Coordinates of C-alpha atoms and ligand atoms in Angstrom, one line a residue:
M160 CA -13.8 45.1 11.1
T161 CA -10.8 43.1 10.1
R162 CA -11.6 39.5 9.7
F163 CA -8.9 36.9 10.5
V164 CA -8.4 34.4 7.7
Q165 CA -6.0 31.5 8.4
T166 CA -3.4 30.7 5.8
G167 CA -3.9 27.1 4.6
P168 CA -1.1 24.6 4.6
S169 CA 1.1 24.7 1.5
L170 CA 2.9 21.6 0.3
R171 CA 6.7 21.5 -0.2
D172 CA 8.3 19.5 -2.9
P173 CA 7.8 16.0 -1.4
Y174 CA 11.1 14.7 -2.7
T175 CA 13.5 17.4 -1.6
A176 CA 11.5 17.8 1.7
D177 CA 11.9 14.2 2.7
P178 CA 15.3 13.5 4.1
Q179 CA 14.4 9.9 5.2
L180 CA 13.4 9.0 1.6
R181 CA 16.6 10.4 0.2
G182 CA 18.8 8.8 2.9
W183 CA 17.2 5.4 2.3
L184 CA 17.6 5.7 -1.4
D185 CA 21.3 6.5 -0.9
R186 CA 21.7 3.3 1.2
L187 CA 19.6 0.9 -0.7
L188 CA 20.6 2.0 -4.3
G189 CA 24.1 3.4 -3.6
E190 CA 24.7 7.0 -4.3
D191 CA 25.1 6.4 -8.1
G192 CA 21.9 4.4 -8.1
H193 CA 20.1 7.2 -6.4
A194 CA 21.6 9.7 -8.7
A195 CA 20.3 7.7 -11.7
A196 CA 16.8 7.9 -10.2
K197 CA 16.8 11.6 -9.4
H198 CA 15.3 12.9 -12.6
R199 CA 12.4 10.5 -12.3
L200 CA 11.8 11.4 -8.7
S201 CA 12.2 15.2 -9.2
D202 CA 9.9 15.2 -12.3
L203 CA 7.1 13.3 -10.5
S204 CA 7.5 15.5 -7.4
A205 CA 7.2 18.6 -9.4
E206 CA 3.9 17.3 -10.9
V207 CA 2.6 16.2 -7.5
I208 CA 2.7 19.8 -6.2
G209 CA 1.4 21.1 -9.5
P210 CA -1.1 19.6 -11.9
L211 CA -1.5 16.3 -10.1
R212 CA -2.6 18.1 -7.0
A213 CA -5.3 19.8 -9.0
A214 CA -6.2 16.5 -10.7
H215 CA -6.4 14.8 -7.3
H216 CA -8.8 17.5 -6.1
D217 CA -10.9 17.3 -9.3
A218 CA -11.2 13.5 -9.0
E219 CA -12.1 13.6 -5.4
T220 CA -14.9 16.1 -5.9
H221 CA -16.3 14.5 -9.1
P222 CA -16.9 10.9 -8.1
P223 CA -17.5 8.2 -10.8
A224 CA -21.0 7.4 -12.0
L225 CA -22.4 4.3 -13.5
T226 CA -24.9 4.3 -16.4
R227 CA -26.2 0.8 -16.9
F228 CA -28.5 1.3 -20.0
D229 CA -28.5 3.7 -22.9
A230 CA -31.6 5.6 -23.9
W231 CA -33.0 2.7 -25.9
G232 CA -32.5 0.1 -23.2
E233 CA -29.2 -1.4 -24.5
R234 CA -26.9 -2.5 -21.6
I235 CA -23.8 -0.3 -21.7
E236 CA -22.5 -0.6 -18.1
R237 CA -20.6 2.6 -18.6
V238 CA -18.5 4.1 -15.8
D239 CA -17.8 7.8 -16.2
T240 CA -14.8 9.2 -14.4
S241 CA -13.5 12.7 -14.0
A242 CA -10.9 14.6 -16.0
G243 CA -8.7 14.4 -12.8
W244 CA -8.9 10.6 -12.7
Q245 CA -7.9 10.5 -16.4
A246 CA -5.0 12.8 -15.7
Q247 CA -3.9 10.5 -12.9
R248 CA -4.2 7.6 -15.2
A249 CA -1.9 9.2 -17.8
A250 CA 0.6 10.3 -15.1
A251 CA 0.8 6.8 -13.7
A252 CA 1.7 5.5 -17.2
R253 CA 4.2 8.3 -18.0
H254 CA 6.0 8.0 -14.8
G255 CA 6.1 4.2 -15.0
V256 CA 4.8 3.6 -11.5
V257 CA 3.6 0.2 -12.6
A258 CA 6.1 -0.4 -15.4
L259 CA 9.4 0.5 -13.8
P260 CA 10.4 -2.9 -12.3
Y261 CA 9.6 -4.6 -15.7
L262 CA 11.5 -2.2 -18.0
P263 CA 14.7 -3.6 -19.3
E264 CA 16.6 -0.3 -18.9
A265 CA 15.5 0.0 -15.3
R266 CA 16.5 -3.5 -14.5
D267 CA 19.9 -2.8 -16.2
T268 CA 20.3 0.3 -14.1
W269 CA 19.1 -0.8 -10.7
G270 CA 18.7 -4.6 -10.9
P271 CA 16.5 -5.6 -8.0
G272 CA 16.6 -2.0 -6.8
A273 CA 14.1 -1.0 -9.5
R274 CA 11.5 -2.1 -6.9
V275 CA 13.1 0.4 -4.5
V276 CA 12.8 3.2 -7.0
Q277 CA 9.2 2.2 -7.7
Q278 CA 8.3 2.5 -4.0
A279 CA 9.9 5.9 -3.9
L280 CA 7.7 7.0 -6.8
L281 CA 4.6 5.6 -5.0
H282 CA 5.6 7.4 -1.8
L283 CA 5.7 10.7 -3.6
W284 CA 2.7 10.3 -5.8
G285 CA 0.2 8.0 -3.9
P286 CA -1.2 10.6 -1.5
E287 CA -2.0 13.0 -4.3
S288 CA -3.2 10.4 -6.7
A289 CA -6.9 10.4 -5.8
T290 CA -6.2 6.7 -5.0
F291 CA -5.3 5.9 -8.5
S292 CA -2.6 4.1 -6.6
C293 CA -5.3 1.4 -6.2
P294 CA -5.6 0.4 -9.9
V295 CA -1.8 0.8 -10.1
A296 CA -1.4 -1.7 -7.3
M297 CA -3.7 -4.2 -9.0
A298 CA -2.1 -3.7 -12.4
D299 CA 1.4 -4.3 -10.9
G300 CA 0.0 -7.5 -9.2
A301 CA -1.4 -8.7 -12.5
A302 CA 1.8 -7.9 -14.3
A303 CA 3.8 -9.9 -11.7
L304 CA 1.4 -12.8 -12.1
L305 CA 1.5 -12.7 -15.9
T306 CA 5.3 -12.4 -15.8
Q307 CA 5.6 -15.4 -13.5
T308 CA 3.2 -17.6 -15.5
G309 CA 4.2 -16.4 -18.9
A310 CA 0.5 -16.3 -19.8
Q311 CA -1.1 -13.6 -22.0
P312 CA 2.0 -11.6 -23.1
G313 CA -0.1 -9.2 -25.1
W314 CA -2.0 -8.1 -22.0
L315 CA 1.2 -7.9 -20.0
A316 CA 2.7 -5.5 -22.6
R317 CA -0.2 -3.2 -22.1
L318 CA -0.1 -3.4 -18.3
I319 CA 3.5 -2.2 -18.3
A320 CA 3.3 0.3 -21.1
T321 CA 4.5 3.9 -20.4
D322 CA 2.5 5.4 -23.3
P323 CA -0.8 6.6 -21.8
A324 CA -2.5 5.8 -25.1
V325 CA -1.6 2.1 -24.7
A326 CA -1.3 1.5 -21.0
I327 CA -4.1 -0.2 -19.1
T328 CA -4.8 -1.1 -15.5
S329 CA -6.4 -4.2 -14.0
G330 CA -9.0 -5.0 -11.4
Q331 CA -8.8 -8.0 -9.1
W332 CA -12.0 -9.9 -8.5
M333 CA -11.7 -12.1 -5.5
T334 CA -14.2 -11.0 -2.8
E335 CA -17.7 -12.5 -2.9
S336 CA -20.6 -11.5 -0.7
Q337 CA -20.4 -14.7 1.4
G338 CA -16.7 -14.3 2.1
G339 CA -13.8 -11.9 1.4
S340 CA -11.3 -13.4 3.8
D341 CA -12.8 -16.9 3.5
I342 CA -12.2 -17.2 -0.3
G343 CA -12.5 -21.0 -0.1
R344 CA -16.3 -20.4 -0.1
S345 CA -16.1 -18.7 -3.6
T346 CA -18.9 -19.9 -5.8
T347 CA -17.8 -18.3 -9.1
A348 CA -17.5 -21.2 -11.6
A349 CA -15.3 -21.5 -14.7
H350 CA -16.6 -23.7 -17.4
P351 CA -15.5 -24.6 -21.0
D352 CA -17.3 -22.4 -23.5
G353 CA -17.7 -25.1 -26.1
A354 CA -15.3 -23.5 -28.5
G355 CA -12.0 -24.3 -26.7
G356 CA -12.2 -21.3 -24.3
W357 CA -13.5 -20.6 -20.9
A358 CA -16.3 -18.6 -19.4
L359 CA -17.1 -17.5 -15.8
T360 CA -20.4 -17.4 -14.0
G361 CA -20.9 -15.9 -10.6
D362 CA -21.1 -12.6 -8.6
K363 CA -18.2 -10.6 -7.3
W364 CA -18.9 -8.3 -4.4
F365 CA -16.0 -5.7 -4.4
C366 CA -14.4 -4.9 -7.7
S367 CA -12.3 -1.7 -7.5
A368 CA -11.3 0.2 -10.6
I369 CA -14.1 -1.3 -12.5
D370 CA -13.2 1.0 -15.4
S371 CA -10.0 -1.0 -15.9
A372 CA -9.6 -2.9 -19.2
M373 CA -9.2 -6.2 -17.5
A374 CA -9.4 -8.0 -14.2
V375 CA -7.9 -11.1 -12.7
A376 CA -10.8 -13.1 -11.2
L377 CA -10.6 -16.2 -9.0
A378 CA -13.0 -19.0 -10.1
R379 CA -13.4 -22.7 -9.6
P380 CA -13.0 -24.7 -12.8
E381 CA -15.7 -27.3 -13.4
G382 CA -14.7 -30.5 -11.6
A383 CA -12.1 -28.9 -9.4
G384 CA -12.1 -29.7 -5.6
A385 CA -13.5 -27.6 -2.8
G386 CA -11.6 -25.1 -0.8
S387 CA -9.3 -22.2 -1.7
R388 CA -6.3 -24.1 -3.1
H389 CA -8.3 -25.2 -6.2
L390 CA -9.3 -21.7 -7.2
V391 CA -7.7 -20.6 -10.5
P392 CA -6.9 -17.0 -11.6
F393 CA -8.5 -16.0 -14.9
L394 CA -7.9 -12.9 -17.0
V395 CA -11.3 -11.3 -17.8
P396 CA -11.4 -8.6 -20.5
R397 CA -13.8 -6.0 -19.1
Y398 CA -14.9 -4.7 -22.5
G399 CA -16.1 -6.2 -25.7
A400 CA -14.4 -6.2 -29.1
D401 CA -15.1 -2.5 -29.7
G402 CA -13.3 -1.6 -26.4
R403 CA -16.4 0.3 -25.1
S404 CA -19.3 -2.0 -24.7
P405 CA -19.2 -4.5 -21.8
A406 CA -17.8 -7.9 -22.3
P407 CA -20.5 -10.4 -23.2
G408 CA -22.4 -11.5 -20.1
L409 CA -20.9 -8.9 -17.8
Q410 CA -23.0 -6.6 -15.7
V411 CA -22.0 -3.9 -13.2
L412 CA -24.8 -4.1 -10.7
R413 CA -24.0 -0.9 -8.9
L414 CA -21.1 1.2 -7.6
K415 CA -20.4 1.1 -3.9
D416 CA -21.1 4.2 -1.8
K417 CA -17.8 4.1 0.2
L418 CA -16.5 6.0 3.3
G419 CA -13.4 6.9 1.4
T420 CA -11.4 6.3 -1.8
R421 CA -14.3 8.1 -3.4
A422 CA -12.7 8.7 -6.8
V423 CA -12.2 4.9 -7.3
P424 CA -15.1 3.3 -9.0
T425 CA -15.7 0.1 -7.0
G426 CA -18.5 -2.1 -8.3
E427 CA -20.5 -5.2 -7.7
V428 CA -20.3 -7.4 -10.8
R429 CA -22.4 -10.2 -12.2
L430 CA -20.7 -12.6 -14.6
D431 CA -23.0 -14.7 -16.7
G432 CA -20.8 -16.7 -19.1
V433 CA -18.2 -14.0 -19.5
P434 CA -15.2 -15.1 -21.7
A435 CA -12.0 -15.5 -19.6
F436 CA -8.5 -16.9 -20.1
P437 CA -6.9 -19.1 -17.4
L438 CA -3.6 -17.8 -16.2
T439 CA -2.5 -21.2 -14.8
D440 CA -3.4 -24.7 -15.7
P441 CA -7.2 -25.0 -14.9
A442 CA -6.7 -28.7 -14.0
Q443 CA -4.3 -27.8 -11.2
P444 CA -4.7 -25.8 -7.9
G445 CA -4.1 -22.1 -8.8
L446 CA -4.3 -20.2 -5.5
A447 CA -0.5 -20.4 -4.9
A448 CA 0.1 -18.5 -8.2
M449 CA -2.5 -15.9 -7.3
M450 CA -0.5 -15.2 -4.1
T451 CA 2.1 -13.6 -6.4
L452 CA -0.4 -10.9 -7.2
V453 CA -1.6 -10.6 -3.6
V454 CA 1.9 -10.1 -2.2
V455 CA 2.5 -7.3 -4.6
T456 CA -0.8 -5.5 -3.8
R457 CA -0.2 -5.9 -0.1
L458 CA 3.2 -4.2 -0.5
H459 CA 1.5 -1.4 -2.4
N460 CA -0.9 -1.1 0.5
A461 CA 2.1 -0.6 2.8
A462 CA 3.6 2.0 0.5
A463 CA 0.3 3.8 0.4
A464 CA 0.1 3.8 4.2
A465 CA 3.7 5.1 4.5
G466 CA 3.2 7.7 1.8
G467 CA -0.1 8.9 3.3
M468 CA 1.5 9.2 6.8
R469 CA 4.4 11.2 5.5
R470 CA 2.1 13.6 3.5
G471 CA -0.2 14.0 6.6
L472 CA 2.9 15.0 8.5
E473 CA 3.9 17.5 5.8
Y474 CA 0.5 19.1 6.0
A475 CA 0.5 19.2 9.8
L476 CA 4.0 20.7 9.9
A477 CA 3.1 23.3 7.4
Y478 CA 0.0 24.2 9.4
A479 CA 1.9 24.3 12.6
A480 CA 4.3 26.8 11.0
E481 CA 1.3 29.1 10.2
R482 CA -1.1 28.7 13.1
T483 CA -0.8 30.7 16.3
V484 CA -1.9 29.4 19.7
A485 CA -1.3 30.7 23.3
G486 CA 0.7 33.6 21.9
G487 CA 3.1 31.6 19.8
L488 CA 3.3 29.4 16.7
L489 CA 2.0 25.9 17.1
A490 CA 5.4 24.7 15.8
D491 CA 7.0 26.2 18.9
N492 CA 4.5 24.8 21.4
P493 CA 6.2 21.9 23.4
L494 CA 3.0 19.8 23.6
H495 CA 2.3 20.2 19.9
R496 CA 5.9 19.5 19.0
A497 CA 5.7 16.2 21.0
T498 CA 2.5 15.3 19.2
L499 CA 4.1 16.0 15.8
G500 CA 7.3 14.3 16.8
A501 CA 5.5 11.1 17.7
L502 CA 3.8 11.2 14.3
A503 CA 7.2 11.7 12.6
V504 CA 8.5 8.6 14.5
D505 CA 5.6 6.5 13.3
A506 CA 5.8 7.8 9.7
A507 CA 9.5 6.9 9.7
G508 CA 8.7 3.4 11.0
A509 CA 6.0 2.8 8.3
F510 CA 8.4 4.0 5.6
A511 CA 11.1 1.7 6.8
L512 CA 8.8 -1.3 6.6
A513 CA 7.5 -0.4 3.1
A514 CA 11.0 0.3 1.7
H515 CA 12.4 -2.9 3.1
S516 CA 9.6 -4.9 1.7
F517 CA 9.9 -3.5 -1.8
A518 CA 13.7 -4.2 -1.6
L519 CA 13.0 -7.8 -0.6
L520 CA 10.4 -8.1 -3.4
G521 CA 13.0 -6.9 -5.9
R522 CA 15.6 -9.4 -4.7
A523 CA 13.1 -12.3 -4.6
E524 CA 12.0 -11.5 -8.2
H525 CA 15.7 -11.7 -9.1
G526 CA 16.0 -15.2 -7.7
D527 CA 17.3 -14.5 -4.2
A528 CA 15.8 -17.4 -2.2
A529 CA 16.8 -15.8 1.2
A530 CA 14.9 -12.6 0.3
A531 CA 11.8 -14.7 -0.8
A532 CA 11.9 -16.6 2.5
E533 CA 12.1 -13.3 4.5
L534 CA 9.3 -11.8 2.4
R535 CA 6.9 -14.5 3.4
L536 CA 6.7 -13.0 6.9
A537 CA 7.7 -9.5 6.1
A538 CA 4.9 -8.9 3.6
P539 CA 2.0 -9.5 6.0
L540 CA 3.9 -7.8 8.8
A541 CA 4.4 -4.7 6.7
K542 CA 0.9 -4.6 5.5
L543 CA -0.8 -5.1 8.8
T544 CA 1.6 -2.9 10.8
T545 CA 1.5 0.1 8.5
G546 CA -2.3 -0.2 8.0
R547 CA -2.9 0.2 11.7
L548 CA -0.3 3.0 12.1
A549 CA -1.9 4.8 9.2
V550 CA -5.3 4.9 10.7
A551 CA -4.1 6.0 14.1
S552 CA -1.9 8.7 12.5
A553 CA -4.6 10.0 10.2
S554 CA -6.9 10.6 13.2
E555 CA -4.1 12.6 14.8
Y556 CA -3.4 14.6 11.6
L557 CA -7.1 15.7 11.6
E558 CA -6.8 16.8 15.2
C559 CA -3.7 18.8 14.4
F560 CA -5.9 21.1 12.3
G561 CA -8.5 21.5 15.0
G562 CA -12.0 22.0 13.6
A563 CA -10.6 22.7 10.1
G564 CA -9.5 19.1 10.0
Y565 CA -13.1 18.0 10.1
V566 CA -14.3 20.3 7.3
E567 CA -14.5 18.7 3.9
D568 CA -13.2 21.4 1.7
T569 CA -9.9 21.7 3.5
G570 CA -9.2 18.3 2.0
I571 CA -8.0 17.1 5.4
P572 CA -10.9 14.7 6.4
R573 CA -10.0 12.6 3.3
L574 CA -6.7 11.5 5.0
L575 CA -8.7 9.6 7.7
R576 CA -11.4 8.2 5.3
D577 CA -8.8 6.9 2.9
A578 CA -6.5 5.5 5.6
Q579 CA -9.3 3.4 6.9
V580 CA -9.4 1.1 3.9
L581 CA -5.7 0.2 4.4
P582 CA -6.3 -2.3 7.2
I583 CA -9.3 -3.8 5.4
W584 CA -8.7 -4.7 1.8
E585 CA -6.2 -7.4 0.8
G586 CA -6.6 -8.9 4.2
T587 CA -7.8 -7.4 7.5
T588 CA -5.4 -7.1 10.4
N589 CA -6.7 -10.3 11.9
V590 CA -6.6 -12.2 8.6
L591 CA -3.0 -11.2 8.1
S592 CA -2.2 -12.1 11.6
V593 CA -3.4 -15.6 10.8
D594 CA -1.1 -15.6 7.8
V595 CA 1.7 -14.6 10.1
L596 CA 1.0 -17.5 12.4
R597 CA 1.0 -19.8 9.4
A598 CA 4.4 -18.4 8.2
L599 CA 5.8 -18.8 11.7
G600 CA 4.6 -22.4 11.8
S601 CA 6.1 -23.4 8.5
G602 CA 9.7 -24.7 8.9
D603 CA 12.0 -22.0 10.0
G604 CA 9.6 -19.2 9.1
A605 CA 10.7 -16.8 11.9
R606 CA 14.5 -17.4 11.5
P607 CA 15.3 -14.5 9.1
L608 CA 13.4 -12.1 11.3
L609 CA 15.0 -13.3 14.5
L610 CA 18.5 -13.1 12.9
R611 CA 17.8 -9.6 11.8
L612 CA 16.7 -8.5 15.2
T613 CA 19.6 -10.1 17.0
A614 CA 22.1 -8.6 14.5
A615 CA 20.6 -5.1 14.9
A616 CA 20.7 -5.3 18.7
D617 CA 24.3 -6.5 18.6
A618 CA 25.4 -3.8 16.2
A619 CA 23.8 -1.1 18.4
T620 CA 25.4 -2.4 21.7
H621 CA 28.2 0.1 21.8
R622 CA 26.6 3.1 20.3
L623 CA 23.1 2.9 21.8
P624 CA 23.4 0.5 24.8
G625 CA 20.0 1.2 26.4
V626 CA 18.2 0.8 23.1
A627 CA 20.1 -2.3 22.1
E628 CA 19.1 -3.8 25.5
A629 CA 15.4 -3.0 24.9
L630 CA 15.5 -4.6 21.5
A631 CA 17.4 -7.7 22.7
A632 CA 14.8 -8.1 25.6
A633 CA 11.9 -7.7 23.1
T634 CA 13.6 -10.3 20.8
A635 CA 14.0 -12.8 23.5
R636 CA 10.3 -12.5 24.5
L637 CA 9.3 -12.7 20.9
A638 CA 11.4 -15.8 20.3
A639 CA 9.7 -17.6 23.2
D640 CA 6.2 -16.5 22.0
I641 CA 7.0 -17.6 18.5
A642 CA 8.1 -21.0 19.7
T643 CA 4.8 -21.4 21.6
A644 CA 2.8 -20.3 18.6
A645 CA 4.6 -22.5 16.2
A646 CA 4.2 -25.5 18.4
D647 CA 0.5 -25.4 18.3
P648 CA -1.0 -22.7 16.0
R649 CA -4.5 -24.2 16.4
D650 CA -4.5 -23.7 20.2
P651 CA -7.3 -21.1 20.7
R652 CA -5.1 -19.2 23.1
V653 CA -2.5 -18.9 20.3
A654 CA -5.1 -17.9 17.8
A655 CA -6.6 -15.3 20.1
G656 CA -3.1 -13.7 20.5
A657 CA -2.2 -13.8 16.8
R658 CA -2.9 -10.1 16.2
E659 CA -1.0 -8.9 19.3
L660 CA 2.0 -11.1 18.4
A661 CA 1.9 -10.0 14.8
L662 CA 1.9 -6.3 15.7
R663 CA 4.8 -6.8 18.2
L664 CA 6.7 -8.6 15.4
G665 CA 6.0 -5.7 13.0
H666 CA 7.2 -3.2 15.6
A667 CA 10.3 -5.2 16.3
L668 CA 11.1 -5.6 12.6
T669 CA 10.7 -1.9 12.2
A670 CA 13.1 -1.3 15.1
A671 CA 15.8 -3.4 13.5
L672 CA 15.4 -1.7 10.1
L673 CA 15.6 1.8 11.6
L674 CA 18.7 0.7 13.6
E675 CA 20.4 -0.7 10.5
H676 CA 19.8 2.5 8.7
A677 CA 21.0 4.5 11.7
A678 CA 24.3 2.5 11.8
W679 CA 24.9 3.3 8.1
A680 CA 24.1 7.0 8.6
A681 CA 26.3 7.2 11.7
E682 CA 29.3 6.0 9.7
R683 CA 28.7 9.1 7.5
G684 CA 28.5 11.4 10.6
D685 CA 24.8 11.7 10.7
E686 CA 23.3 10.8 14.2
R687 CA 19.8 11.9 13.4
P688 CA 18.5 8.5 12.3
A689 CA 19.8 7.0 15.5
L690 CA 17.5 9.4 17.4
L691 CA 14.6 8.3 15.3
A692 CA 15.4 4.6 15.9
S693 CA 15.9 5.1 19.6
L694 CA 12.6 6.9 20.0
W695 CA 10.7 4.3 17.9
I696 CA 12.1 1.5 20.2
L697 CA 11.3 3.4 23.4
R698 CA 7.8 4.2 22.1
R699 CA 6.8 1.0 20.4
L700 CA 8.8 -1.7 22.2
G701 CA 9.3 -0.1 25.6
H702 CA 5.9 1.8 25.7
A703 CA 7.8 4.6 27.4
D704 CA 6.7 8.2 27.7
I705 CA 9.1 10.0 25.4
S706 CA 7.3 13.3 25.2
A707 CA 10.2 15.4 26.5
D708 CA 12.6 13.7 24.1
L709 CA 10.2 14.3 21.2
H710 CA 10.0 18.0 22.1
A711 CA 13.7 18.4 22.6
G712 CA 14.7 16.4 19.5
F713 CA 11.9 17.8 17.3
D714 CA 14.1 19.6 14.7
Q715 CA 16.4 16.6 14.4
L716 CA 13.5 14.2 14.1
I717 CA 11.9 16.2 11.3
N718 CA 15.1 16.4 9.4
A719 CA 16.2 12.8 10.1
A720 CA 17.3 10.9 7.1
Ligands
FAD183 C1 -12.7 0.2 -0.5 C2 -12.6 -1.3 -0.8 C3 -12.2 -1.8 -2.0 C4 -12.1 -3.1 -2.2 N1 -11.7 -3.6 -3.4 C5 -11.7 -4.9 -3.7 C6 -11.3 -5.4 -4.9 O1 -11.0 -4.7 -5.9 N2 -11.3 -6.8 -5.1 C7 -11.6 -7.6 -4.1 O2 -11.6 -8.8 -4.4 N3 -12.0 -7.2 -2.9 C8 -12.0 -5.9 -2.7 N4 -12.4 -5.4 -1.4 C9 -12.8 -6.4 -0.4 C10 -11.9 -6.6 0.7 O3 -10.7 -7.3 0.3 C11 -12.7 -7.4 1.7 O4 -13.7 -6.6 2.2 C12 -11.8 -7.9 2.8 O5 -10.9 -8.9 2.3 C13 -12.6 -8.5 4.0 O6 -13.6 -9.4 3.5 P1 -15.1 -9.3 3.9 O7 -15.6 -7.9 3.6 O8 -15.9 -10.4 3.4 O9 -15.1 -9.4 5.5 P2 -15.0 -10.8 6.3 O10 -14.0 -11.7 5.7 O11 -16.4 -11.3 6.5 O12 -14.5 -10.2 7.7 C14 -15.3 -9.8 8.8 C15 -14.5 -9.8 10.1 O13 -14.0 -11.1 10.3 C16 -12.7 -11.1 10.6 N5 -12.1 -12.4 10.2 C17 -12.3 -13.0 9.0 N6 -11.6 -14.1 8.9 C18 -11.0 -14.3 10.1 C19 -10.1 -15.2 10.7 N7 -9.7 -16.3 10.0 N8 -9.7 -15.0 11.9 C20 -10.0 -14.0 12.6 N9 -10.8 -13.0 12.2 C21 -11.3 -13.1 10.9 C22 -12.1 -9.9 9.8 O14 -10.9 -9.5 10.4 C23 -13.2 -8.9 9.9 O15 -13.1 -8.2 11.1 C24 -12.4 -4.1 -1.2 C25 -12.8 -3.6 0.1 C26 -12.9 -2.2 0.3 C27 -13.4 -1.7 1.6

């Protein structure tokens, strides 16, 4: 008997196989800027389909373990991680996925665009990183905070080192059991240690990458007021002077048994007088400074969502090219093409949001006040919109594989498990929607977004009249709803609608970004991004049935830059 064995999906080089990524890099960096990044992107891409893919698999199948005591009863709080995790750690340093925006040569070459190159690196590497992208996000957030405050330059140098023997990552200890979103209820206290320094006491409930050399912890200094504003970020060295034993007073109570991100050691931590260094003046409210870190990690979350969606699409496309149904290849089946086409449209939208947000971050860090103002709204929108899209898409990707998508050793179920964390950590969808309301209510918070939407609709009027009309109508409705929300954000009806409004804003912003790119591409004779933008607008703003267009335009969509 001949037994049928299905060929599994292979992975193409993610850089050369991603026309959207390359097109956006050409536009955001200029062709010379993109050319200067090519060797970095190609080198990383080659590793992603080679050793890093194997390392990813190893780390996923050998989860971390905590040993609290040695044989003689001494507390050691040791977290053992796999060889694959260590390989990802070394790769993250070598490829500068944290360091790039801080390196003088990168800033000389790309200026604010160094953040755009960084997002491209994350896009290629994140999905095959065994979620080492998580400690990378937190290390970048910590580096941004240390850069901004000028505190602890020695630690900053290690966070942005590209030598794996020197580079470290950071944790971020904010969440306590009584409140993750409601951090104003934090009870971790900071007190003078009697020798001119500070020590922290309290429990932290979710501490990812607990193997990191340091963490940034929020604590309330003795005598500080109640509420979130008065919390202060402290740098906590994770290890003692020998670099191995735990810091004095630090206990890792247990590791979380999580749905996904299984290679990442996430611990519960007890701090009992643990030495710590304030990163801002402990006599002043410090939460505003901490938001520097949080914005960076939220953008990494958006990058992870976009990268995961693109990689899921790659796997599903590869499978559709191998798998036969109803007498033909899945890739030729109209219904499956429409399914994959919709996923391609959503993946493109998520990428546009992530790329735009990193571009804004780079400009804001280079002193561009307009970019900083736009980022205030764009960051929560990018994080919440991509998080929801990623979960919905991941579920579809599993279904694209039929039963195999539900079977662990295909590696496919991980896509869904790992996507589910994206709308939770660093602010749930609802919590970010409340942030969006706050941003809309502060001064002219919505102005940059509304200007962008109007300009995109105007620019598309002649080339894509139907689409421009849909965007203009959506913009008018949004402007009215924003005015209502800004007038009385505390009205329970406004609060109840915050999530719906935020998602509509996120989808509209995405529409504008895709149209801007389409206009740029059309000038170069490429109409494929216009198809992508049109279908996004019809799907997400017009809620139209675009199945027939998705089937007919499938090849163009998949190859749209
Ligand atoms: C895998 C993983 C890793 C994590 N790693 C870290 C880490 O390294 N460091 C860290 O500090 N934290 C970490 N977290 C914690 C995470 O940031 C929190 O779980 C998250 O912020 C939500 O907080 P919570 O769990 O207390 O839920 P809650 O805040 O209790 O939320 C419960 C529900 O209430 C809703 N809600 C809360 N506030 C509002 C509001 N104002 N309006 C409307 N609805 C609201 C939420 O949307 C949610 O649905 C991690 C979480 C996970 C799952």
